Amino acid sequence: MSTIQKIKGTRDFFDLDAEKFRYIEQVCSNEIKKFGFKEMITPIFENTAVFNRLGEQSDIVTKEMYSFFDRSNRSITLRPEGTAPVVRAFIENKIYANSIDVNKYFYFGPIFRYERPQAGRYRQFHQFGVEAFGNSTAILDVDIILSAWTIIEKLNLQNIVLKINTIGDLSSRDKYQKALVEYFNKYTDKLCNDCKVRLEKNPMRILDCKVDVNQDFMKNAPKIKDYLSQESIDYFNEVLRGLDTFGIKYEIDENLVRGLDYYTDTVFEFIIKSDDELNNLAICAGGKYGNLVKDLNGPDIPGVGYAFGVERLIELMDRQNVWPSLKINPEIFIMALDEQSKIEAQRLALYLRKLGLKVEFDYKNISMKPQFRLSEKLNVEYILIIGENERKENLITVKDVANKTQVTIPISDLLNYLPYELINAKEGFCYDENAQ
Ligand code: ATP
Ligand code: MG
């Protein structure tokens, strides 16, 4: 029988990859908490209605959702993005009623989209995202972008470009949509099939098309900036001034419209600049959504947010070789040379583990060779050896693997022989001489 394989477009994370995944989660959540965000954990499936408001013509809703009927015939969808569930929870739990001016939440977890798997594109991937509900100020938009930039810096990523645009308020967009329809009507024979439908239902989506993007007529399409209300223009300029103040470099990209219907005014993406197939892929995308909370039957409260794609971050950090040293190996290996020492090894391992050290020992072997082999495979820093002699005289042999030195010392002295960094690095460690 052939082995069962994972679903196409999904990944297993283990060993160092799992550590990288958690490292990114840690950095993102640590940094964003400093910006005043709290965590929101929502279910990974929702009533399909939660997502229908994302836009009838968005790729996500039309082509990419994993929707199914459960055993009671309810239409359920595995979340294809993180904003709508957070908005649903924000409304359902009446978080808006807590009289905090701006409510700020972050989330981290799996997202499901039925897409064609390729570099940086999966069917289950993970997003770290943030949403700030409350007021509509350029200074909040800037703070949101600053928080994303802080994470990019903290992860040590290089060659990331911020692309930014405004898509204006609803009235600006109405005028703009009309102009687009008039323009693209001249090119219907050249549009891809999806764009032909978009032309009827939501012409702005054509600008986001991955198929037609390089066609000449796309470059000459009407630009939103010629249709903006004065208010939207002023708002956008204020955002740009804020970015200038903090030295955040950006490129204004007039074709940046984002794939979902709920955005208004500021939209942005952080994209990769490289000479391989990751070039121009977005690692983070977001913007302001004036109407989503209202559209989901909540109060009239605007939001702004973004989401990072975790797999793309990992792939990029691999290629740019910017990881800090992430250790998955145990620090200490305890070798027992007879049956009775085995139990001593286990006792000592437990003691050291409680102090916060990563400790491993061999469960079965008492001869040296297989135990050395295992300690080599585990790539440990120290080997502690307990044999009959050591046991009888309360001694222990400490082998420093890197320096190839070995000493036999009273076991009560052990902690003094392990390097300061190893022990002191452990949070909350406090050496208690009487601890057993
Ligand atoms: P793209 O234009 O690349 O399709 P998107 O506009 O669909 O991206 P968003 O919905 O804004 O992306 O999601 C935010 C981030 O999630 C993206 O910038 C990207 O890093 C990541 N992402 C989106 N789709 C995928 C996917 N299929 N696999 C892995 N990461 C993804
Ligand atoms: Mg997409």
PDB file of N, CA and C in Angstrom, residues 57 195 202 227 269 280 330 341 360 373 427:
ATOM      1  N   GLN A  57     -16.619  39.715  -6.045  1.00  0.00           N
ATOM      2  CA  GLN A  57     -15.698  39.463  -7.149  1.00  0.00           C
ATOM      3  C   GLN A  57     -14.267  39.226  -6.697  1.00  0.00           C
ATOM      4  N   CYS A 195     -11.245  38.731 -15.802  1.00  0.00           N
ATOM      5  CA  CYS A 195     -11.361  40.191 -15.854  1.00  0.00           C
ATOM      6  C   CYS A 195     -12.603  40.622 -16.614  1.00  0.00           C
ATOM      7  N   ASN A 202     -16.979  44.373 -10.755  1.00  0.00           N
ATOM      8  CA  ASN A 202     -16.098  45.131  -9.876  1.00  0.00           C
ATOM      9  C   ASN A 202     -14.802  45.479 -10.601  1.00  0.00           C
ATOM     10  N   TYR A 227      -9.371  60.946  -9.316  1.00  0.00           N
ATOM     11  CA  TYR A 227     -10.799  60.886  -8.960  1.00  0.00           C
ATOM     12  C   TYR A 227     -11.030  61.067  -7.461  1.00  0.00           C
ATOM     13  N   GLU A 269       1.403  47.419   0.825  1.00  0.00           N
ATOM     14  CA  GLU A 269       2.004  46.086   0.821  1.00  0.00           C
ATOM     15  C   GLU A 269       3.495  46.239   1.061  1.00  0.00           C
ATOM     16  N   ASN A 280       8.935  40.593  -5.993  1.00  0.00           N
ATOM     17  CA  ASN A 280       7.610  41.238  -6.032  1.00  0.00           C
ATOM     18  C   ASN A 280       6.515  40.539  -5.235  1.00  0.00           C
ATOM     19  N   PRO A 330      19.562  19.233  22.605  1.00  0.00           N
ATOM     20  CA  PRO A 330      19.746  19.343  24.051  1.00  0.00           C
ATOM     21  C   PRO A 330      21.121  19.937  24.358  1.00  0.00           C
ATOM     22  N   SER A 341      23.281   3.252  37.633  1.00  0.00           N
ATOM     23  CA  SER A 341      23.559   4.656  37.306  1.00  0.00           C
ATOM     24  C   SER A 341      22.473   5.251  36.420  1.00  0.00           C
ATOM     25  N   GLU A 360      19.243  15.356  27.898  1.00  0.00           N
ATOM     26  CA  GLU A 360      18.833  14.085  27.317  1.00  0.00           C
ATOM     27  C   GLU A 360      19.733  12.979  27.848  1.00  0.00           C
ATOM     28  N   ARG A 373      27.747   7.895  20.520  1.00  0.00           N
ATOM     29  CA  ARG A 373      27.204   8.118  19.183  1.00  0.00           C
ATOM     30  C   ARG A 373      25.927   8.966  19.263  1.00  0.00           C
ATOM     31  N   GLU A 427      15.581  31.709  32.303  1.00  0.00           N
ATOM     32  CA  GLU A 427      14.756  32.676  32.994  1.00  0.00           C
ATOM     33  C   GLU A 427      14.414  32.210  34.399  1.00  0.00           C
TER      34      GLU A 427
END
